[in-house]
Coordinates of C-alpha atoms and ligand atoms in Angstrom, one line a residue:
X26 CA -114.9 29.2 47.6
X27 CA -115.5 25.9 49.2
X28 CA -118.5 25.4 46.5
X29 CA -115.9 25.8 43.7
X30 CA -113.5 23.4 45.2
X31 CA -115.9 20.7 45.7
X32 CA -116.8 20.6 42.0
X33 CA -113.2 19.7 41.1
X34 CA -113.4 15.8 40.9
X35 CA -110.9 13.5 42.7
X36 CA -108.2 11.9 41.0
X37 CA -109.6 8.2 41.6
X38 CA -113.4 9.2 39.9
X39 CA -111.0 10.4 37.2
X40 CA -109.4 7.3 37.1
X41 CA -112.2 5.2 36.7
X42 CA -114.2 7.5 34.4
X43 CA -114.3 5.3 30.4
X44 CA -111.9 8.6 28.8
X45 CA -109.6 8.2 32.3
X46 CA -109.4 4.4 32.0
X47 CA -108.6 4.6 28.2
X48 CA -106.1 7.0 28.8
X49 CA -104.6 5.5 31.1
X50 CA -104.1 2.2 29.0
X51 CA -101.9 4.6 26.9
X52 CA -100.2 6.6 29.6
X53 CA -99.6 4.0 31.8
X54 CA -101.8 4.4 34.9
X55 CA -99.0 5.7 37.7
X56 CA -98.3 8.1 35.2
X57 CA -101.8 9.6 34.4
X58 CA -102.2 9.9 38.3
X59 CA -99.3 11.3 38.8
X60 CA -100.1 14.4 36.3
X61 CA -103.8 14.3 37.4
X62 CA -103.0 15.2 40.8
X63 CA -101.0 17.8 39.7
X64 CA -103.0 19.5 37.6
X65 CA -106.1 19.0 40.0
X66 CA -103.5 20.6 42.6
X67 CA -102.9 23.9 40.3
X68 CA -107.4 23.7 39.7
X69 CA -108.0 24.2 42.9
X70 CA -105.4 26.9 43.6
X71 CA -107.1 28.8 40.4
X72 CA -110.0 27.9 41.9
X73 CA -109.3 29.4 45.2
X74 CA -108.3 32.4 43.4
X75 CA -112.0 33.0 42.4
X76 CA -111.1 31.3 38.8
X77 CA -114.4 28.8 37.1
X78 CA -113.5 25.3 38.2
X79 CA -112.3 23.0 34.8
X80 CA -115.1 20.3 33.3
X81 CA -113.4 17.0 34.4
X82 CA -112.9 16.7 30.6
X83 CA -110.3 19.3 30.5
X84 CA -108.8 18.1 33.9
X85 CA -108.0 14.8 32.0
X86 CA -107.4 16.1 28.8
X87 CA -104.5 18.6 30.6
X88 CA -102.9 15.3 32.6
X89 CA -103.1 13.2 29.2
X90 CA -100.8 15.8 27.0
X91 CA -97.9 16.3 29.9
X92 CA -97.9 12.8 30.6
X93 CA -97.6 11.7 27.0
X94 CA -94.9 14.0 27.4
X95 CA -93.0 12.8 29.7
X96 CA -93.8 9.2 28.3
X97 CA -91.9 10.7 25.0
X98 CA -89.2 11.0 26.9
X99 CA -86.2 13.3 26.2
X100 CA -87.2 15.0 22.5
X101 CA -84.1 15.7 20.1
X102 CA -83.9 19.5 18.9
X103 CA -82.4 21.4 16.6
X104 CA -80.6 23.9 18.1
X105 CA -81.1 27.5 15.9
X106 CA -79.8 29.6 19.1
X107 CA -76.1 29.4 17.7
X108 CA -74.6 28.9 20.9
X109 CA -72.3 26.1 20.4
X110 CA -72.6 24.5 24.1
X111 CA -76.1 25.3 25.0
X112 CA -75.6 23.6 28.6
X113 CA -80.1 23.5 28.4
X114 CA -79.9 21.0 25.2
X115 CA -76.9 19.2 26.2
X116 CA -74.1 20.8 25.5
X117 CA -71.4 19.3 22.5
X118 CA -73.2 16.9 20.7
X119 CA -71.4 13.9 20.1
X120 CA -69.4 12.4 16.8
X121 CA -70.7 9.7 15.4
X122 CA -68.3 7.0 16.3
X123 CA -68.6 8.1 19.8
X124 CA -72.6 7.8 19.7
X125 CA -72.0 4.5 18.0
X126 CA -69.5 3.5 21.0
X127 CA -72.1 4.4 24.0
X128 CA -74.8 2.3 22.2
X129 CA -72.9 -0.4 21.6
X130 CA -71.7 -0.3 25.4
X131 CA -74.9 0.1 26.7
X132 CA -76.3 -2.7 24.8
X133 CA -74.3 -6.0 25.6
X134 CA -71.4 -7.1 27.8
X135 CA -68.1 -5.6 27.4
X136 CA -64.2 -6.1 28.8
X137 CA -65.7 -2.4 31.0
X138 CA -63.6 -4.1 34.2
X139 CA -61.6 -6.6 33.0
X140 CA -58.4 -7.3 31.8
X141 CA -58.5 -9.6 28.5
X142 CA -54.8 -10.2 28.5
X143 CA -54.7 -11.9 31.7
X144 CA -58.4 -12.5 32.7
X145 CA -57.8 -10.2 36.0
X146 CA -60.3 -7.2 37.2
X147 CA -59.7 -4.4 35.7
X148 CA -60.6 -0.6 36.2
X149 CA -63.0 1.4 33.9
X150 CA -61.0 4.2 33.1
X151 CA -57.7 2.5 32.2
X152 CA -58.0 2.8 28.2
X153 CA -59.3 7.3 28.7
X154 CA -56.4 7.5 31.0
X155 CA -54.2 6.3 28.4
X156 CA -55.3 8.3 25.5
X157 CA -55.7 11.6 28.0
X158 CA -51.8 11.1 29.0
X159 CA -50.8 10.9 25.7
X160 CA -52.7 13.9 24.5
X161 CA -51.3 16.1 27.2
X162 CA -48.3 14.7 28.2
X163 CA -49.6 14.5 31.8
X164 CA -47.8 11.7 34.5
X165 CA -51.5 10.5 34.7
X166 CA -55.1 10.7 34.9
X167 CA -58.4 10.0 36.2
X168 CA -61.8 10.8 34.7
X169 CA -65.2 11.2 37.3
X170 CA -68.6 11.9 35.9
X171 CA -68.5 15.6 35.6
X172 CA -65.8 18.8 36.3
X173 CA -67.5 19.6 39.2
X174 CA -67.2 15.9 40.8
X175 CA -63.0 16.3 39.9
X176 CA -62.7 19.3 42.1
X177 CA -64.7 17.8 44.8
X178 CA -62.7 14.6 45.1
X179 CA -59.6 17.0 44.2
X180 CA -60.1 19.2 47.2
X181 CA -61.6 16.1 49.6
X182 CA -58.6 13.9 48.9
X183 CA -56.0 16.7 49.0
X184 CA -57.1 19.7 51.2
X185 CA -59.7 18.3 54.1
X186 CA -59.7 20.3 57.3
X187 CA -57.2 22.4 55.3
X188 CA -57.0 25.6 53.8
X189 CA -57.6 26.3 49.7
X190 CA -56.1 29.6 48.5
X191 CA -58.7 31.1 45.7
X192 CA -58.4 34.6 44.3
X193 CA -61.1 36.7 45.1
X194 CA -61.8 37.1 41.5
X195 CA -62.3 33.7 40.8
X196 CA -64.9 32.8 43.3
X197 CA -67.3 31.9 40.3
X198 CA -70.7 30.8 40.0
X199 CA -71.5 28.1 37.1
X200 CA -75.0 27.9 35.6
X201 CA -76.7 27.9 39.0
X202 CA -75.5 25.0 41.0
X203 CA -72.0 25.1 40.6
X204 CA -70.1 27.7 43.1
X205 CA -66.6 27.8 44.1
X206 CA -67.0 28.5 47.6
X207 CA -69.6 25.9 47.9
X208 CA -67.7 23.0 46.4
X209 CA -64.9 23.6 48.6
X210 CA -67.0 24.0 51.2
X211 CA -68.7 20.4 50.3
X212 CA -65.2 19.0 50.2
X213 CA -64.3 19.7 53.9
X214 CA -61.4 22.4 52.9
X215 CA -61.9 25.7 54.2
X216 CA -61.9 28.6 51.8
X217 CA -58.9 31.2 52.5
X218 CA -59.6 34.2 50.1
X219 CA -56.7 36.0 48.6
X220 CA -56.5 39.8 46.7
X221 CA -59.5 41.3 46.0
X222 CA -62.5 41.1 43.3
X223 CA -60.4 42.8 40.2
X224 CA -56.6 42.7 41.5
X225 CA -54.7 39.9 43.2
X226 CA -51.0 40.1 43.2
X227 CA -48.6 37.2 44.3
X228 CA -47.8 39.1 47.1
X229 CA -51.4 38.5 48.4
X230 CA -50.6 34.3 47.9
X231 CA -47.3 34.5 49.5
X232 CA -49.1 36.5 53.0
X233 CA -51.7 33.3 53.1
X234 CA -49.5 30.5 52.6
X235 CA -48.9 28.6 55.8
X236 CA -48.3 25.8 58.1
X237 CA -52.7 25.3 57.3
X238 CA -52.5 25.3 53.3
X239 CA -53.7 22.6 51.9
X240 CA -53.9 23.7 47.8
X241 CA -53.3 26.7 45.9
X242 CA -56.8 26.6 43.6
X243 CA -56.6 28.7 40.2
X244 CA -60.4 28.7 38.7
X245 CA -60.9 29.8 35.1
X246 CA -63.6 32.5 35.5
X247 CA -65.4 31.2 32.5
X248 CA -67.9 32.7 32.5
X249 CA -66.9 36.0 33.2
X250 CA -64.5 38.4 32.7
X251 CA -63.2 41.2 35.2
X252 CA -61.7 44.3 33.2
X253 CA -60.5 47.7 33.6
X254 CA -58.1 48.1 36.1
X255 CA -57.4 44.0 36.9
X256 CA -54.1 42.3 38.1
X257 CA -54.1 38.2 38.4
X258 CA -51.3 36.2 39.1
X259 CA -49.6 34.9 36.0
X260 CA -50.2 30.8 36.4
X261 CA -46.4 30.0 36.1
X262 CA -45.3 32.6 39.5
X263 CA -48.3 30.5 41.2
X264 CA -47.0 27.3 40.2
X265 CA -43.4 28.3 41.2
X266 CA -45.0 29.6 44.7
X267 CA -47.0 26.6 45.5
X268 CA -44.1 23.9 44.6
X269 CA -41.7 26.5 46.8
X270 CA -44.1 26.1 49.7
X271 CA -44.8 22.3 48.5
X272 CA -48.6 22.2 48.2
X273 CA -50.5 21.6 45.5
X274 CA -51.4 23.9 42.6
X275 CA -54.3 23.1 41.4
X276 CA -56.0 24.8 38.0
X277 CA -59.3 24.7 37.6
X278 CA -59.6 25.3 33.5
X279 CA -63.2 24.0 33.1
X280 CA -63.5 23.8 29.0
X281 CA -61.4 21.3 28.3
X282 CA -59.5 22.8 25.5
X283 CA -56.1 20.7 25.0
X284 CA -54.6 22.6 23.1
X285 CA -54.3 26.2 21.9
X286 CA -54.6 27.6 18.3
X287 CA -56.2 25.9 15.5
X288 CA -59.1 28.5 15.6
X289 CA -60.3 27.5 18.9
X290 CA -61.4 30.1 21.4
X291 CA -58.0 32.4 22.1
X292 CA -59.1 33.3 25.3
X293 CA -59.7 29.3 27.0
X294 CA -56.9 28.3 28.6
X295 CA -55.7 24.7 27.5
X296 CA -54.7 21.8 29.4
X297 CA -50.7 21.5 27.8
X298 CA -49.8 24.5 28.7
X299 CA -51.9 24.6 32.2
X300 CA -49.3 21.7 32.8
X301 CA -46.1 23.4 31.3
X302 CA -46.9 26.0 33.8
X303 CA -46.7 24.0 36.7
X304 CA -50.2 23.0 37.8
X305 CA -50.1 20.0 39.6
X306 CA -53.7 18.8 38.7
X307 CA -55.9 20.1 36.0
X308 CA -59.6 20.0 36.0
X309 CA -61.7 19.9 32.9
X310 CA -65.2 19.0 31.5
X311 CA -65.9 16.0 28.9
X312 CA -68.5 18.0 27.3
X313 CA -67.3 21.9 26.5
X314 CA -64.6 22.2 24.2
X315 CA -63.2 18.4 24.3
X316 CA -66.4 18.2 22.1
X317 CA -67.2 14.7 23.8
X318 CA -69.8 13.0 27.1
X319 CA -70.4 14.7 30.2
X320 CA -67.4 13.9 32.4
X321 CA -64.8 15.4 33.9
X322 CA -61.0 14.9 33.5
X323 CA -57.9 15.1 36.0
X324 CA -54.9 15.1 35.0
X325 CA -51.5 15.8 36.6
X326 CA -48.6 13.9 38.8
X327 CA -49.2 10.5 39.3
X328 CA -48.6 10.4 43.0
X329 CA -51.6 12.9 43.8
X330 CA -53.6 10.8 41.3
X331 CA -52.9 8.1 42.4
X332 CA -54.6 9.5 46.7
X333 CA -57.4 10.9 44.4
X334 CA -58.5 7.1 43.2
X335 CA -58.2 5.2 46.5
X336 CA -60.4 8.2 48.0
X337 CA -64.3 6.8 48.7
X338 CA -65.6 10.0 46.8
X339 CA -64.1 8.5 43.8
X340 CA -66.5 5.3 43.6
X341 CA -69.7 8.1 44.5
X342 CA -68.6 9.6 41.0
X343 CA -67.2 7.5 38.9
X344 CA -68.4 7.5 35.4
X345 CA -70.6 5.4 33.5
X346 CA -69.9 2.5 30.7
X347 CA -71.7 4.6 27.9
X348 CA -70.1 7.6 29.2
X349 CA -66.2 6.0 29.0
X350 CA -67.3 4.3 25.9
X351 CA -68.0 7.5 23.9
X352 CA -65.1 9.4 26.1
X353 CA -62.3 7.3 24.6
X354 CA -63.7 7.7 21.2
X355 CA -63.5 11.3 21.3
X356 CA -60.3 11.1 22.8
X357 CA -59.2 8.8 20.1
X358 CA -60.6 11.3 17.4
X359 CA -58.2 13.9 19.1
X360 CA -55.2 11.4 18.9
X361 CA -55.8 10.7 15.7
X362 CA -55.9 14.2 13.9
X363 CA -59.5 14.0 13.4
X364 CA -60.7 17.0 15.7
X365 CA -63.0 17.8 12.6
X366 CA -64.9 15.2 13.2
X367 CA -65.9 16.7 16.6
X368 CA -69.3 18.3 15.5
X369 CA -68.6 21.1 18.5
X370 CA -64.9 22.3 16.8
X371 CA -66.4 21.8 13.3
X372 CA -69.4 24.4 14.3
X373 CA -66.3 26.6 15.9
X374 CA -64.2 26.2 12.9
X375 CA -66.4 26.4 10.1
X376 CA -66.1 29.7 8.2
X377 CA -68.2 32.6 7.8
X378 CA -69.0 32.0 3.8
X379 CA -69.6 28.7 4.5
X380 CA -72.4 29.2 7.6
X381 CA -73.7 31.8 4.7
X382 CA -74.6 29.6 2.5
X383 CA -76.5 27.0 4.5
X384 CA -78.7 30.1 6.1
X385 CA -79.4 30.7 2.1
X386 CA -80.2 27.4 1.6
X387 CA -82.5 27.3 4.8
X388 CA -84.3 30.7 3.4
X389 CA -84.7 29.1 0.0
X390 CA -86.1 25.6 1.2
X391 CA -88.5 27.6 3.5
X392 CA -89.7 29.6 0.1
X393 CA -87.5 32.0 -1.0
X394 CA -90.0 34.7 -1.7
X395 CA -91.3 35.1 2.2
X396 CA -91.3 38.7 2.8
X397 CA -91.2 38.3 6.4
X398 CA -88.0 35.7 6.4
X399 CA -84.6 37.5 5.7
X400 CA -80.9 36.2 5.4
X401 CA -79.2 38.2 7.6
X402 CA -76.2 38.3 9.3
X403 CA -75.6 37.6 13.0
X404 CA -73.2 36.4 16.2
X405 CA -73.2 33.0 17.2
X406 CA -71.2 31.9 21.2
X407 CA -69.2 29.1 22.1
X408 CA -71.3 28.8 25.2
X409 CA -71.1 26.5 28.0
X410 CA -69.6 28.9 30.1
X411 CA -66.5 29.5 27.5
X412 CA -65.3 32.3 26.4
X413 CA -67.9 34.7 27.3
X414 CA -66.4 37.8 25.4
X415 CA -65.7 35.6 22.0
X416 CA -68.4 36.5 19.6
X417 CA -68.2 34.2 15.9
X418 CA -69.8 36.2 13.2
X419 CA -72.6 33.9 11.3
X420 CA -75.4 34.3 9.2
X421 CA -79.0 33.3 10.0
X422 CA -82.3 33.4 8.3
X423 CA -84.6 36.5 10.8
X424 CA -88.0 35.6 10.8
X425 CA -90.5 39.0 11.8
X426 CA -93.1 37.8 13.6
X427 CA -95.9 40.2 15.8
X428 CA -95.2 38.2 18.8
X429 CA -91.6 36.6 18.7
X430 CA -91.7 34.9 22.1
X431 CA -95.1 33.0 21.6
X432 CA -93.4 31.9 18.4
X433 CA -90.4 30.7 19.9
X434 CA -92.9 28.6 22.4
X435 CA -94.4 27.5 19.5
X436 CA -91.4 26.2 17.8
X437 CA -90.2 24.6 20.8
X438 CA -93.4 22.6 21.0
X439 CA -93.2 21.8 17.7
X440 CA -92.4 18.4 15.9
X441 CA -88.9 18.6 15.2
X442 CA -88.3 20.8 18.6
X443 CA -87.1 23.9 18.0
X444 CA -84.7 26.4 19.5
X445 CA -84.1 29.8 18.1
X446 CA -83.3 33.2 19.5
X447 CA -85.7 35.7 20.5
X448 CA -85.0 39.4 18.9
X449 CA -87.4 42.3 19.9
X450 CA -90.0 42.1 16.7
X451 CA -88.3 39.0 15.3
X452 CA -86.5 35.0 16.0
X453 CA -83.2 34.7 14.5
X454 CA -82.2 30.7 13.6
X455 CA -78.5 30.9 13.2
X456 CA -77.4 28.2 10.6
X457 CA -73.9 27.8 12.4
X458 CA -75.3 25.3 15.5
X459 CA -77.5 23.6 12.1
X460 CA -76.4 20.6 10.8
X461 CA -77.0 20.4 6.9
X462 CA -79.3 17.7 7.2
X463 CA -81.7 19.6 9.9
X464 CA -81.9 22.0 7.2
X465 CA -85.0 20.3 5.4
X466 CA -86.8 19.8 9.1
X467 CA -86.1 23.0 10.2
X468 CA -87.8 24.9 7.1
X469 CA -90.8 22.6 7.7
X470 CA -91.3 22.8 11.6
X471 CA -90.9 27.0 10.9
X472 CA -93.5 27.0 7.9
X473 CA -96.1 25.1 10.0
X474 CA -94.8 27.6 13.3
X475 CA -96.1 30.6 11.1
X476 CA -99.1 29.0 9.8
X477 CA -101.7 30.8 11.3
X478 CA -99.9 33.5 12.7
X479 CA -100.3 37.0 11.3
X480 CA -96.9 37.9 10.1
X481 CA -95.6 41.7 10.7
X482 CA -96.2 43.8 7.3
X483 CA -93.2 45.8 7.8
Ligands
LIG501 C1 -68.0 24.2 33.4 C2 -67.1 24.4 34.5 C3 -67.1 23.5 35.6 C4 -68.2 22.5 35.8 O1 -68.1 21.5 34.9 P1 -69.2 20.3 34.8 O2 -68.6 19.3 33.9 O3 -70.4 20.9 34.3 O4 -69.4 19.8 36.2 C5 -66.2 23.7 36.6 N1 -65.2 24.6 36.5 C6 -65.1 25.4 35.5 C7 -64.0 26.4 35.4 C8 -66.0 25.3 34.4 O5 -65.9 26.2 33.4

């Protein structure tokens, strides 16, 4: 075993080999070693394993392709999974005047902190608090860098070394890294749990309130939903409770709907009427159903946003200039009764017949007469951790392949990227999260995915 692993080169005789020191003019040097060393560490672990040692040729030529990938940078897809906030490409891609509006901040100087009237400093998030109290009718409002950074600063500024009220059934878990208990565990509060996993009443708040409460915390269990035999706490009683006991109702809503109806998810609650029912602050994401940046958004009474900004947390996430730059376009967008200009609620809204006829027109420009490649219809998601019970019927072109997960790697690594769903003896690409001009690239990149690949006869 020691033999093997001698006969794996070292990453500076790589270096200086004539292939290493051309590739490395391309890759950039720290990069090429980087990858080298990596690759030469995952060698000698095959190697250890009683695996053949690679030629140094194939060591180099594995560290050239991932570091020209990671020199490529970020890669655009088209998303053909028909979930609307696919939190692994990004979640709600952005309008165009909003894309426009982060470019254009992130290339050259801008009023960002100043005041043009009067020439004094300024604060970033003046002109999104603006349009976001409009919108909701909110005293004020504040905007961080993500939902997740707004209840942190929330619970820091407002419920330190104090006790947060949470309903057992709202103790959620967020793609991975985002828990409930954890946050408020980050924020110095201490976690009081009320009811239990399926049933809290407002009994159960009343028994925990005390002389120690800091906050009353509602959470939107996005992601989830507790049925059968279930009992929560209408928000309005909880409002009425906390401002009884005067602490602060906080309600956690996540998506960032503003309002309810016009064929948005029925089951999100929205940030009006989150207000109307007494919540003190409301937390929200940029990026979910706002349709706009990654950010997140408080809103609420102006005293309690007002301790929220002076807090020091609120400088460690404060957002970005492209970030507040595409924010208030979206925002504006909203104001202006130009939601459908949101790509995310034109994907929601967009009807059945009409997603039909664009998977039609992805069959035909892939060839109409491919026996293995069928219209059919299917169930797109919002996503994002929205409305998990909320499937929006769609059509999609289904694509039988023998081995449907090797050819969903291969249209990943493909040139447009692509991202489908992977069915048992097939991949569906659901035309709804497919903008019409993808359509053209998207027949291509699966043509040249299938090329090659023996394609099920039945
Ligand atoms: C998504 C979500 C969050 C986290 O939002 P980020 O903007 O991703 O930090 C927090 N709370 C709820 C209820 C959510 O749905």
């Amino acid at each position: 075993m020691q033999d093997a692993r001698r006969h794996l080169p070292s990453v500076d005789a790589l270096l200086r080999s004539a292939p290493g020191v051309r590739a490395a003019k391309s890759l950039g040097r720290p990069l090429l070693k980087a990858t080298l060393a990596a690759v030469l560490d995952q060698a000698r672990a095959d190697t250890e394993r009683g695996g053949e040692p690679p030629s140094a040729d194939d060591i180099l030529a594995r560290a050239a392709a991932d570091a020209s990938r990671t020199k490529s940078g970020l890669t655009p897809a088209i998303n053909a999974t028909g979930v609307i906030l696919h939190t692994g490409l990004g979640r709600a891609p952005l309008p165009e005047a909003a894309a426009r509006a982060a470019a254009r901040a992130a290339r050259s100087y801008g009023d960002l902190e100043v005041n043009r009237t009067t020439g004094a400093r300024g604060k970033r998030t003046t002109r999104a608090e603006l349009l976001l109290t409009a919108l909701t009718g909110a005293e004020a409002a504040f905007v961080v860098n993500n939902c997740a950074a707004a209840l942190l600063l929330t619970l820091a500024t407002l419920a330190k070394g104090k006790e947060v009220l949470v309903s057992r059934g709202e103790l959620i878990e967020i793609g991975g890294e985002f828990r409930i208990p954890d946050i408020i565990g980050a924020s110095g509060a201490k976690l009081t749990e009320v009811g239990t996993t399926n049933r809290t009443r407002l009994s159960d708040y009343r028994g925990a309130l005390g002389s120690k409460t800091g906050a009353v915390l509602k959470v939107h269990p996005s992601n989830y939903r507790v049925v059968g035999f279930t009992a929560a706490v209408p928000t309005k009683d909880l409002g009425a409770l906390a401002r009884k006991h005067e602490v602060p109702f906080l309600f956690d809503i996540g998506s960032g709907l503003l309002h309810t109806g016009h064929g948005m998810p029925p089951d999100e609650p929205d940030v009006s009427t989150a207000l109307a029912d007494g919540a003190d602050l409301v937390t929200f994401s940029g990026d979910k159903l706002l349709g706009g940046p990654q950010a997140g958004c408080i809103v609420g009474r102006a005293e309690l946003i007002e301790k929220l900004k002076r807090h020091p947390i609120a400088r460690a996430v404060r957002v970005d200039k492209m970030q507040v730059a595409a924010l208030e376009a979206v925002l504006t967008l909203h104001a202006t009764g130009h939601e459908d200009d949101l790509p995310v609620h034109r994907m929601l809204r967009e009807t059945v017949d009409s997603v039909g006829k664009r998977a039609h027109l992805l069959a035909e420009t892939m060839g109409g007469d491919l026996e293995h490649a069928h219209v059919h219809h299917c169930e797109s998601v919002v996503g994002g951790g929205a409305s998990p019970d909320t499937a929006i019927a769609s059509w999609g072109v289904r694509v039988s392949v023998p081995d449907p997960p090797a050819f969903a790697s291969r249209l990943r690594m493909g040139s447009p990227s692509v991202f489908c769903r992977v069915e048992e003896r097939s991949v569906m690409l659901d035309a709804r999260t497919v903008a019409p001009e993808e359509i053209r690239d998207l027949a291509r990149a699966v043509l040249y995915a299938l090329e090659g690949d023996d394609v099920n006869e039945d």
